[in-house]
Amino acid sequence: MNIYFCGSIRAGREDLPIYQQIVSVLKIYGKVLTEHVAFPELEILEDALTDSDILERDLRWLSEAHVIVAEVTVPSLGVGYEIGRAVAMNKPVLCLFRPSCGKRLSALIRGSENNRSFFVAEYEHKEDYEQCITRFMNYCQQKRVV
Ligand SMILES: O=c1[nH]c(=O)n([C@H]2C[C@H](O)[C@@H](COP(=O)(O)O)O2)cc1CO
């Protein structure tokens, strides 16, 4: 299974340790195409690419992905864009949100929930998102998305 993970980069890296943990959980289920999102030294790697190279590469990976998992607590234009493109490609999306951050999740993300192809899960602890990811992956396998 190809998994596209989204997390904030230019919008702020404060959740990087959580992205690292989520990616290690996702790797149990398949290949994470965007593992770089959880690399601490990411900016150095991506500096070798132009912004249009990054967009072209990421859209290629998005089209190769079977499922999308996005950590949406840090509001990021890039993550929102990726989610919108994934929906337009009819890919299943799981958004993970930490309510204790004190902000409200965008209505455009929360409002997309349909319990069929777009899921929003709230979490506080690692066990919470582990469970959500397991449920999402099992669901996608049952629906033969992958
Ligand atoms: O260098 C990059 N590499 C890259 O893959 N992205 C993609 C993956 C992330 O899920 C998302 C982050 O967007 P933003 O940088 O606007 O927070 O965009 C974004 C950037 C920088 O915008």
mmCIF file of C-alpha atoms and ligand atoms in Angstrom:
data_model
loop_
_atom_site.group_PDB
_atom_site.id
_atom_site.type_symbol
_atom_site.label_atom_id
_atom_site.label_comp_id
_atom_site.label_asym_id
_atom_site.label_seq_id
_atom_site.Cartn_x
_atom_site.Cartn_y
_atom_site.Cartn_z
ATOM 1 C CA MET A 1 0.000 0.000 0.000
ATOM 2 C CA ASN A 2 1.276 3.467 -0.904
ATOM 3 C CA ILE A 3 0.618 6.020 1.825
ATOM 4 C CA TYR A 4 0.879 9.776 1.346
ATOM 5 C CA PHE A 5 1.525 11.521 4.661
ATOM 6 C CA CYS A 6 0.925 15.281 4.962
ATOM 7 C CA GLY A 7 2.264 17.542 7.692
ATOM 8 C CA SER A 8 3.191 21.171 8.041
ATOM 9 C CA ILE A 9 6.570 22.309 6.717
ATOM 10 C CA ARG A 10 6.715 26.054 5.991
ATOM 11 C CA ALA A 11 3.715 26.691 8.242
ATOM 12 C CA GLY A 12 5.748 25.552 11.276
ATOM 13 C CA ARG A 13 7.634 22.476 12.418
ATOM 14 C CA GLU A 14 6.530 22.361 16.070
ATOM 15 C CA ASP A 15 4.737 19.001 15.621
ATOM 16 C CA LEU A 16 7.725 17.300 13.977
ATOM 17 C CA PRO A 17 8.154 14.704 16.812
ATOM 18 C CA ILE A 18 4.502 13.698 16.318
ATOM 19 C CA TYR A 19 4.965 13.435 12.531
ATOM 20 C CA GLN A 20 7.918 11.109 13.167
ATOM 21 C CA GLN A 21 5.795 8.872 15.389
ATOM 22 C CA ILE A 22 2.880 8.849 12.932
ATOM 23 C CA VAL A 23 5.185 7.918 10.053
ATOM 24 C CA SER A 24 6.631 5.034 12.063
ATOM 25 C CA VAL A 25 3.078 3.756 12.698
ATOM 26 C CA LEU A 26 2.136 4.181 8.999
ATOM 27 C CA LYS A 27 5.159 2.143 7.938
ATOM 28 C CA ILE A 28 3.517 -0.917 9.525
ATOM 29 C CA TYR A 29 0.867 -0.711 6.783
ATOM 30 C CA GLY A 30 2.846 0.160 3.689
ATOM 31 C CA LYS A 31 5.260 2.441 1.934
ATOM 32 C CA VAL A 32 5.202 6.067 3.083
ATOM 33 C CA LEU A 33 5.902 8.055 -0.089
ATOM 34 C CA THR A 34 6.414 11.340 1.770
ATOM 35 C CA GLU A 35 8.637 10.196 4.605
ATOM 36 C CA HIS A 36 10.679 13.392 4.158
ATOM 37 C CA VAL A 37 7.878 15.385 5.871
ATOM 38 C CA ALA A 38 9.074 13.811 9.148
ATOM 39 C CA PHE A 39 12.804 14.451 8.560
ATOM 40 C CA PRO A 40 14.337 17.033 10.916
ATOM 41 C CA GLU A 41 16.864 18.039 8.224
ATOM 42 C CA LEU A 42 14.138 18.356 5.570
ATOM 43 C CA GLU A 43 14.820 21.981 4.609
ATOM 44 C CA ILE A 44 18.375 21.082 3.534
ATOM 45 C CA LEU A 45 17.094 18.225 1.342
ATOM 46 C CA GLU A 46 14.288 20.254 -0.223
ATOM 47 C CA ASP A 47 16.601 23.259 -0.820
ATOM 48 C CA ALA A 48 18.070 21.352 -3.771
ATOM 49 C CA LEU A 49 14.637 21.510 -5.444
ATOM 50 C CA THR A 50 12.655 24.421 -6.825
ATOM 51 C CA ASP A 51 9.126 24.959 -5.548
ATOM 52 C CA SER A 52 7.709 23.735 -8.863
ATOM 53 C CA ASP A 53 9.894 20.580 -8.625
ATOM 54 C CA ILE A 54 8.394 19.951 -5.154
ATOM 55 C CA LEU A 55 4.837 20.471 -6.429
ATOM 56 C CA GLU A 56 5.359 18.203 -9.450
ATOM 57 C CA ARG A 57 6.961 15.445 -7.336
ATOM 58 C CA ASP A 58 4.296 15.639 -4.631
ATOM 59 C CA LEU A 59 1.421 15.509 -7.140
ATOM 60 C CA ARG A 60 3.036 12.466 -8.753
ATOM 61 C CA TRP A 61 3.253 10.761 -5.347
ATOM 62 C CA LEU A 62 -0.320 11.808 -4.568
ATOM 63 C CA SER A 63 -1.546 10.132 -7.750
ATOM 64 C CA GLU A 64 0.432 6.973 -6.821
ATOM 65 C CA ALA A 65 -0.984 6.924 -3.268
ATOM 66 C CA HIS A 66 -3.746 4.532 -2.228
ATOM 67 C CA VAL A 67 -4.545 6.468 0.962
ATOM 68 C CA ILE A 68 -3.770 9.885 2.462
ATOM 69 C CA VAL A 69 -3.103 10.539 6.145
ATOM 70 C CA ALA A 70 -2.772 14.194 7.144
ATOM 71 C CA GLU A 71 -1.830 15.671 10.509
ATOM 72 C CA VAL A 72 -3.825 18.918 10.430
ATOM 73 C CA THR A 73 -3.221 20.460 13.845
ATOM 74 C CA VAL A 74 -0.733 23.038 12.536
ATOM 75 C CA PRO A 75 -2.803 24.789 9.835
ATOM 76 C CA SER A 76 -0.755 24.583 6.639
ATOM 77 C CA LEU A 77 -1.652 25.857 3.165
ATOM 78 C CA GLY A 78 0.328 23.010 1.604
ATOM 79 C CA VAL A 79 -1.477 20.343 3.654
ATOM 80 C CA GLY A 80 -4.871 21.885 2.836
ATOM 81 C CA TYR A 81 -3.916 21.939 -0.855
ATOM 82 C CA GLU A 82 -2.826 18.290 -0.774
ATOM 83 C CA ILE A 83 -6.072 17.266 0.921
ATOM 84 C CA GLY A 84 -8.144 19.140 -1.689
ATOM 85 C CA ARG A 85 -6.245 17.517 -4.558
ATOM 86 C CA ALA A 86 -6.606 14.070 -2.911
ATOM 87 C CA VAL A 87 -10.379 14.522 -2.620
ATOM 88 C CA ALA A 88 -10.539 15.538 -6.286
ATOM 89 C CA MET A 89 -8.698 12.277 -7.103
ATOM 90 C CA ASN A 90 -11.264 10.276 -5.044
ATOM 91 C CA LYS A 91 -8.611 9.007 -2.619
ATOM 92 C CA PRO A 92 -9.543 8.064 0.959
ATOM 93 C CA VAL A 93 -8.344 10.677 3.455
ATOM 94 C CA LEU A 94 -7.787 10.471 7.218
ATOM 95 C CA CYS A 95 -7.130 13.775 9.020
ATOM 96 C CA LEU A 96 -5.663 13.658 12.527
ATOM 97 C CA PHE A 97 -6.349 16.666 14.772
ATOM 98 C CA ARG A 98 -5.295 17.466 18.359
ATOM 99 C CA PRO A 99 -8.059 19.575 19.995
ATOM 100 C CA SER A 100 -5.801 20.561 22.922
ATOM 101 C CA CYS A 101 -3.931 22.906 20.543
ATOM 102 C CA GLY A 102 -6.716 25.398 21.374
ATOM 103 C CA LYS A 103 -7.638 26.193 17.757
ATOM 104 C CA ARG A 104 -10.736 25.114 15.838
ATOM 105 C CA LEU A 105 -10.220 22.943 12.809
ATOM 106 C CA SER A 106 -11.105 24.576 9.475
ATOM 107 C CA ALA A 107 -14.760 24.110 8.543
ATOM 108 C CA LEU A 108 -13.643 23.022 5.089
ATOM 109 C CA ILE A 109 -11.811 20.059 6.596
ATOM 110 C CA ARG A 110 -14.299 19.182 9.342
ATOM 111 C CA GLY A 111 -17.171 19.752 6.937
ATOM 112 C CA SER A 112 -15.713 17.236 4.475
ATOM 113 C CA GLU A 113 -16.251 14.334 6.908
ATOM 114 C CA ASN A 114 -18.535 11.744 5.329
ATOM 115 C CA ASN A 115 -17.618 8.455 7.108
ATOM 116 C CA ARG A 116 -17.047 6.916 3.705
ATOM 117 C CA SER A 117 -13.961 8.393 2.088
ATOM 118 C CA PHE A 118 -13.088 11.332 4.345
ATOM 119 C CA PHE A 119 -12.493 10.900 8.070
ATOM 120 C CA VAL A 120 -11.467 13.337 10.798
ATOM 121 C CA ALA A 121 -10.138 11.799 14.015
ATOM 122 C CA GLU A 122 -9.306 13.702 17.178
ATOM 123 C CA TYR A 123 -6.430 12.484 19.304
ATOM 124 C CA GLU A 124 -4.338 13.475 22.286
ATOM 125 C CA HIS A 125 -2.065 10.478 22.747
ATOM 126 C CA LYS A 126 -0.150 8.090 20.528
ATOM 127 C CA GLU A 127 -2.547 5.197 21.373
ATOM 128 C CA ASP A 128 -5.455 7.303 20.057
ATOM 129 C CA TYR A 129 -4.041 7.884 16.583
ATOM 130 C CA GLU A 130 -2.655 4.350 16.432
ATOM 131 C CA GLN A 131 -6.234 3.094 16.837
ATOM 132 C CA CYS A 132 -7.611 5.562 14.274
ATOM 133 C CA ILE A 133 -4.966 4.590 11.738
ATOM 134 C CA THR A 134 -5.668 0.864 12.282
ATOM 135 C CA ARG A 135 -9.405 1.408 11.821
ATOM 136 C CA PHE A 136 -8.854 3.537 8.694
ATOM 137 C CA MET A 137 -6.456 1.043 7.111
ATOM 138 C CA ASN A 138 -8.752 -1.926 7.851
ATOM 139 C CA TYR A 139 -11.678 -0.018 6.382
ATOM 140 C CA CYS A 140 -9.717 0.843 3.226
ATOM 141 C CA GLN A 141 -8.635 -2.786 2.853
ATOM 142 C CA GLN A 142 -12.233 -4.003 3.249
ATOM 143 C CA LYS A 143 -13.384 -1.492 0.665
ATOM 144 C CA ARG A 144 -10.581 -2.783 -1.566
ATOM 145 C CA VAL A 145 -9.143 0.685 -1.988
ATOM 146 C CA VAL A 146 -5.669 -0.819 -1.809
HETATM 147 O O1 LIG B 1 9.563 21.584 0.947
HETATM 148 C C1 LIG B 1 8.400 21.110 0.895
HETATM 149 N N1 LIG B 1 8.212 19.801 0.577
HETATM 150 C C2 LIG B 1 6.971 19.217 0.547
HETATM 151 O O2 LIG B 1 6.853 18.014 0.253
HETATM 152 N N2 LIG B 1 5.863 19.983 0.907
HETATM 153 C C3 LIG B 1 4.510 19.364 0.968
HETATM 154 C C4 LIG B 1 4.441 18.178 1.919
HETATM 155 C C5 LIG B 1 3.705 18.680 3.143
HETATM 156 O O3 LIG B 1 2.653 17.761 3.498
HETATM 157 C C6 LIG B 1 3.112 20.031 2.752
HETATM 158 C C7 LIG B 1 3.525 21.150 3.694
HETATM 159 O O4 LIG B 1 3.105 22.398 3.205
HETATM 160 P P1 LIG B 1 3.582 23.788 3.891
HETATM 161 O O5 LIG B 1 5.048 23.943 3.590
HETATM 162 O O6 LIG B 1 2.719 24.838 3.210
HETATM 163 O O7 LIG B 1 3.327 23.697 5.371
HETATM 164 O O8 LIG B 1 3.590 20.323 1.430
HETATM 165 C C8 LIG B 1 6.002 21.315 1.172
HETATM 166 C C9 LIG B 1 7.256 21.898 1.192
HETATM 167 C C10 LIG B 1 7.442 23.348 1.530
HETATM 168 O O9 LIG B 1 6.271 24.115 1.301
#
